[in-house]
Amino acid sequence: MTVYPELYLYIAGAWRKSKETLPVLNPADESVLGELPIASRSDLDDALDAAAAGHKVWSAMAPAKRAEIIIRASSIMRQRVEEIAYSLTLEHGKPLAQARLEVQRGCEFFEWDAGEAVRTYGRVIPSESGIRYMVLHQPIGPVAAFSPWNFPMSQPSRKIAGALAAGCSIILKAAEETPAGAMHIVRAFHDAGLPPGVLNLVFGVPSEISSYLIPQQQIRLVAFTGSTAVGKQLSEIAARHVKPVLMELGGHAPVIVCDDVDPVAAAQLSVLRKARNAGQVCTSPTRFFVHKDRYQAFVKAFVERAKTIVVGNGLAHSTEMGPVANHRRVEALDRLITDAADKGARVLAGGTRPQCRGYYFPLTVAADLPDDALAMSEEPFGPLALINPVDSLDDAIEKANSLPFGLAAYAFTHSARNVHLLSERIEAGNLSINTLEASVAETPFGGVKESGYGREGGMEGLHQYMSIKNVSHRIAF
Ligand code: NAD
């Protein structure tokens, strides 16, 4: 029978419990799933020492050998997909089918990065005879990484894959609300024969752990995914110690629907994507700017499909959208929707939570929102779609770019001219046309403006975890 796993810390290749624990809740019914051990100061010191020792061993290993271990761990996770997906649904709430896809996506990150690990070439720069300039890409050193709760398995995968493939050790503080995803990854690496100290897993009070780990001399890179507010705090700590950071922060993705596409097809695709992970995705399509000639048809089709989305326990076959992951999201959604309605927006689907246990919230559609509605500038991070008409592509691009965010942006159009203008002018790290997939393992993913900096995925992702050394070698002196 599939069960929620026992939870541990993992330090220096060994599992650890601790006296202090935090309960992990099931968002579908608010029951307690398990007790999460909290790392003490001495656990963190042990993790730092382990990461330093692990880094020496791992960075000295041939990249092909490292890749072999990563691929082995990934294939173990593929074999355990049902068990891992079940844990994700329990702790996060997402439908089982989406949890399975998340595990596969996490494995793709490992497999892509492992493949790239053997191709982190440097270069030789042409020079006069007798001297040679060589550029080397070297593992940057032990990484302190912080992953969020929205994708308990694939978010840690991105960071562990990048660090390990580049030859770095890592201390991961995964999200306390959804620890099992990271636990399963660590278990797979343990079983795949990863040397001790290369991968360490801790939990605790996030601010206490980050403020302790980041300044330590062993840590050479900080990698964080989460809100812009927390990203700024961690960047400040890192800056004080002159440490590079990789920041994947908030988004508020615009979707531009041009006048040359079928609005019904665009709306139907958009609803499914909005419902994915109950909208708790930093790239979730949220601000829809629809050409005025297609507006009525788009809104009608969107609302009709949104009303059919089946919300329920992620373990039930019929469920298309699970509960949101925690009570903070329910409160945030309530606040944003009430504010929008008070300011004159039309709430056309959803809007109120059912009276039952669990953090359920329906897929909610609001249209004709004034610019000062909070939801138009604050990331809802939940199942809330905002739809407004626009006069032209220029108008849409201006509105899309109007926020400090710049993570993912989307457009529906068949016009090469429109695609050209969008590609030139949209302020986002990832622009997707006629698809609502923001990134895959082989493409670089990340933000501009306050959505962060640095990239995960693609060949760019691996280079975040490497430093550049120039070697000038005169043959005789
Ligand atoms: P939050 O800002 O408190 O936390 C976001 C994440 O950061 C959590 O995983 C948390 O454990 C971690 N965190 C918080 N403070 C930290 C610290 N001082 N040091 C290290 N880690 C820390 O908000 P929340 O209520 O958990 O999530 C809501 C907001 O977070 C959303 O509005 C969204 O913008 C953002 N978020 C973004 C992503 C993403 O994929 N970019 C994922 C999850 C949450």
PDB file of N, CA and C in Angstrom, residues 406-444:
ATOM      1  N   GLY A 406       8.320  40.250 -14.452  1.00  0.00           N
ATOM      2  CA  GLY A 406       8.647  39.913 -15.842  1.00  0.00           C
ATOM      3  C   GLY A 406       9.145  38.484 -15.934  1.00  0.00           C
ATOM      4  N   LEU A 407       8.257  37.538 -15.573  1.00  0.00           N
ATOM      5  CA  LEU A 407       8.677  36.133 -15.595  1.00  0.00           C
ATOM      6  C   LEU A 407       8.192  35.479 -16.883  1.00  0.00           C
ATOM      7  N   ALA A 408       6.920  35.071 -16.917  1.00  0.00           N
ATOM      8  CA  ALA A 408       6.381  34.464 -18.137  1.00  0.00           C
ATOM      9  C   ALA A 408       5.359  35.408 -18.754  1.00  0.00           C
ATOM     10  N   ALA A 409       5.262  35.358 -20.086  1.00  0.00           N
ATOM     11  CA  ALA A 409       4.213  36.090 -20.806  1.00  0.00           C
ATOM     12  C   ALA A 409       3.765  35.192 -21.950  1.00  0.00           C
ATOM     13  N   TYR A 410       2.496  35.333 -22.350  1.00  0.00           N
ATOM     14  CA  TYR A 410       1.923  34.470 -23.387  1.00  0.00           C
ATOM     15  C   TYR A 410       1.161  35.317 -24.397  1.00  0.00           C
ATOM     16  N   ALA A 411       1.032  34.773 -25.602  1.00  0.00           N
ATOM     17  CA  ALA A 411       0.177  35.441 -26.585  1.00  0.00           C
ATOM     18  C   ALA A 411      -0.408  34.396 -27.513  1.00  0.00           C
ATOM     19  N   PHE A 412      -1.611  34.702 -28.002  1.00  0.00           N
ATOM     20  CA  PHE A 412      -2.228  33.888 -29.049  1.00  0.00           C
ATOM     21  C   PHE A 412      -2.328  34.747 -30.294  1.00  0.00           C
ATOM     22  N   THR A 413      -1.630  34.341 -31.345  1.00  0.00           N
ATOM     23  CA  THR A 413      -1.697  35.041 -32.622  1.00  0.00           C
ATOM     24  C   THR A 413      -1.096  34.154 -33.707  1.00  0.00           C
ATOM     25  N   HIS A 414      -1.566  34.361 -34.952  1.00  0.00           N
ATOM     26  CA  HIS A 414      -0.936  33.658 -36.077  1.00  0.00           C
ATOM     27  C   HIS A 414      -0.134  34.628 -36.937  1.00  0.00           C
ATOM     28  N   SER A 415      -0.073  35.867 -36.530  1.00  0.00           N
ATOM     29  CA  SER A 415       0.577  36.888 -37.349  1.00  0.00           C
ATOM     30  C   SER A 415       2.076  36.965 -37.047  1.00  0.00           C
ATOM     31  N   ALA A 416       2.890  36.833 -38.088  1.00  0.00           N
ATOM     32  CA  ALA A 416       4.352  36.930 -37.907  1.00  0.00           C
ATOM     33  C   ALA A 416       4.723  38.327 -37.410  1.00  0.00           C
ATOM     34  N   ARG A 417       3.976  39.325 -37.883  1.00  0.00           N
ATOM     35  CA  ARG A 417       4.272  40.695 -37.449  1.00  0.00           C
ATOM     36  C   ARG A 417       4.028  40.830 -35.940  1.00  0.00           C
ATOM     37  N   ASN A 418       2.901  40.286 -35.478  1.00  0.00           N
ATOM     38  CA  ASN A 418       2.610  40.353 -34.041  1.00  0.00           C
ATOM     39  C   ASN A 418       3.687  39.631 -33.237  1.00  0.00           C
ATOM     40  N   VAL A 419       4.082  38.457 -33.714  1.00  0.00           N
ATOM     41  CA  VAL A 419       5.102  37.686 -32.980  1.00  0.00           C
ATOM     42  C   VAL A 419       6.399  38.490 -32.907  1.00  0.00           C
ATOM     43  N   HIS A 420       6.732  39.150 -34.008  1.00  0.00           N
ATOM     44  CA  HIS A 420       7.955  39.946 -34.018  1.00  0.00           C
ATOM     45  C   HIS A 420       7.864  41.073 -32.979  1.00  0.00           C
ATOM     46  N   LEU A 421       6.747  41.784 -32.984  1.00  0.00           N
ATOM     47  CA  LEU A 421       6.593  42.899 -32.031  1.00  0.00           C
ATOM     48  C   LEU A 421       6.634  42.401 -30.586  1.00  0.00           C
ATOM     49  N   LEU A 422       5.941  41.294 -30.345  1.00  0.00           N
ATOM     50  CA  LEU A 422       5.921  40.727 -28.989  1.00  0.00           C
ATOM     51  C   LEU A 422       7.326  40.309 -28.558  1.00  0.00           C
ATOM     52  N   SER A 423       8.027  39.631 -29.462  1.00  0.00           N
ATOM     53  CA  SER A 423       9.370  39.147 -29.131  1.00  0.00           C
ATOM     54  C   SER A 423      10.295  40.313 -28.809  1.00  0.00           C
ATOM     55  N   GLU A 424      10.112  41.427 -29.528  1.00  0.00           N
ATOM     56  CA  GLU A 424      10.971  42.584 -29.295  1.00  0.00           C
ATOM     57  C   GLU A 424      10.617  43.307 -28.001  1.00  0.00           C
ATOM     58  N   ARG A 425       9.326  43.404 -27.704  1.00  0.00           N
ATOM     59  CA  ARG A 425       8.922  44.391 -26.702  1.00  0.00           C
ATOM     60  C   ARG A 425       8.423  43.849 -25.367  1.00  0.00           C
ATOM     61  N   ILE A 426       8.042  42.589 -25.326  1.00  0.00           N
ATOM     62  CA  ILE A 426       7.532  42.071 -24.044  1.00  0.00           C
ATOM     63  C   ILE A 426       8.682  41.961 -23.042  1.00  0.00           C
ATOM     64  N   GLU A 427       8.429  42.461 -21.837  1.00  0.00           N
ATOM     65  CA  GLU A 427       9.451  42.403 -20.779  1.00  0.00           C
ATOM     66  C   GLU A 427       9.215  41.152 -19.932  1.00  0.00           C
ATOM     67  N   ALA A 428       9.849  40.061 -20.315  1.00  0.00           N
ATOM     68  CA  ALA A 428       9.692  38.798 -19.589  1.00  0.00           C
ATOM     69  C   ALA A 428      10.877  37.900 -19.929  1.00  0.00           C
ATOM     70  N   GLY A 429      11.179  37.012 -19.010  1.00  0.00           N
ATOM     71  CA  GLY A 429      12.251  36.056 -19.290  1.00  0.00           C
ATOM     72  C   GLY A 429      11.800  34.961 -20.245  1.00  0.00           C
ATOM     73  N   ASN A 430      10.479  34.693 -20.263  1.00  0.00           N
ATOM     74  CA  ASN A 430       9.943  33.614 -21.092  1.00  0.00           C
ATOM     75  C   ASN A 430       8.669  34.070 -21.783  1.00  0.00           C
ATOM     76  N   LEU A 431       8.696  34.056 -23.113  1.00  0.00           N
ATOM     77  CA  LEU A 431       7.510  34.427 -23.893  1.00  0.00           C
ATOM     78  C   LEU A 431       7.075  33.198 -24.683  1.00  0.00           C
ATOM     79  N   SER A 432       5.820  32.801 -24.541  1.00  0.00           N
ATOM     80  CA  SER A 432       5.311  31.628 -25.269  1.00  0.00           C
ATOM     81  C   SER A 432       4.141  32.039 -26.142  1.00  0.00           C
ATOM     82  N   ILE A 433       4.207  31.653 -27.416  1.00  0.00           N
ATOM     83  CA  ILE A 433       3.164  32.029 -28.373  1.00  0.00           C
ATOM     84  C   ILE A 433       2.354  30.783 -28.735  1.00  0.00           C
ATOM     85  N   ASN A 434       1.054  30.866 -28.588  1.00  0.00           N
ATOM     86  CA  ASN A 434       0.118  29.781 -28.927  1.00  0.00           C
ATOM     87  C   ASN A 434       0.364  28.514 -28.105  1.00  0.00           C
ATOM     88  N   THR A 435       1.043  28.668 -26.988  1.00  0.00           N
ATOM     89  CA  THR A 435       1.216  27.589 -26.018  1.00  0.00           C
ATOM     90  C   THR A 435       1.330  28.249 -24.654  1.00  0.00           C
ATOM     91  N   LEU A 436       0.835  27.541 -23.630  1.00  0.00           N
ATOM     92  CA  LEU A 436       0.929  28.108 -22.282  1.00  0.00           C
ATOM     93  C   LEU A 436       1.974  27.352 -21.469  1.00  0.00           C
ATOM     94  N   GLU A 437       2.882  26.692 -22.155  1.00  0.00           N
ATOM     95  CA  GLU A 437       4.034  26.051 -21.489  1.00  0.00           C
ATOM     96  C   GLU A 437       5.153  27.088 -21.469  1.00  0.00           C
ATOM     97  N   ALA A 438       5.592  27.465 -20.269  1.00  0.00           N
ATOM     98  CA  ALA A 438       6.607  28.534 -20.201  1.00  0.00           C
ATOM     99  C   ALA A 438       8.014  28.008 -20.405  1.00  0.00           C
ATOM    100  N   SER A 439       8.267  26.773 -19.981  1.00  0.00           N
ATOM    101  CA  SER A 439       9.631  26.272 -20.129  1.00  0.00           C
ATOM    102  C   SER A 439       9.657  24.751 -20.064  1.00  0.00           C
ATOM    103  N   VAL A 440      10.670  24.194 -20.680  1.00  0.00           N
ATOM    104  CA  VAL A 440      10.937  22.754 -20.559  1.00  0.00           C
ATOM    105  C   VAL A 440      12.398  22.606 -20.109  1.00  0.00           C
ATOM    106  N   ALA A 441      12.811  21.391 -19.863  1.00  0.00           N
ATOM    107  CA  ALA A 441      14.137  21.191 -19.257  1.00  0.00           C
ATOM    108  C   ALA A 441      15.264  21.811 -20.087  1.00  0.00           C
ATOM    109  N   GLU A 442      15.106  21.793 -21.398  1.00  0.00           N
ATOM    110  CA  GLU A 442      16.217  22.240 -22.250  1.00  0.00           C
ATOM    111  C   GLU A 442      16.197  23.733 -22.555  1.00  0.00           C
ATOM    112  N   THR A 443      15.187  24.465 -22.037  1.00  0.00           N
ATOM    113  CA  THR A 443      15.157  25.911 -22.291  1.00  0.00           C
ATOM    114  C   THR A 443      15.462  26.673 -20.999  1.00  0.00           C
ATOM    115  N   PRO A 444      16.124  27.830 -21.125  1.00  0.00           N
ATOM    116  CA  PRO A 444      16.431  28.591 -19.907  1.00  0.00           C
ATOM    117  C   PRO A 444      15.176  29.243 -19.351  1.00  0.00           C
TER     118      PRO A 444
END
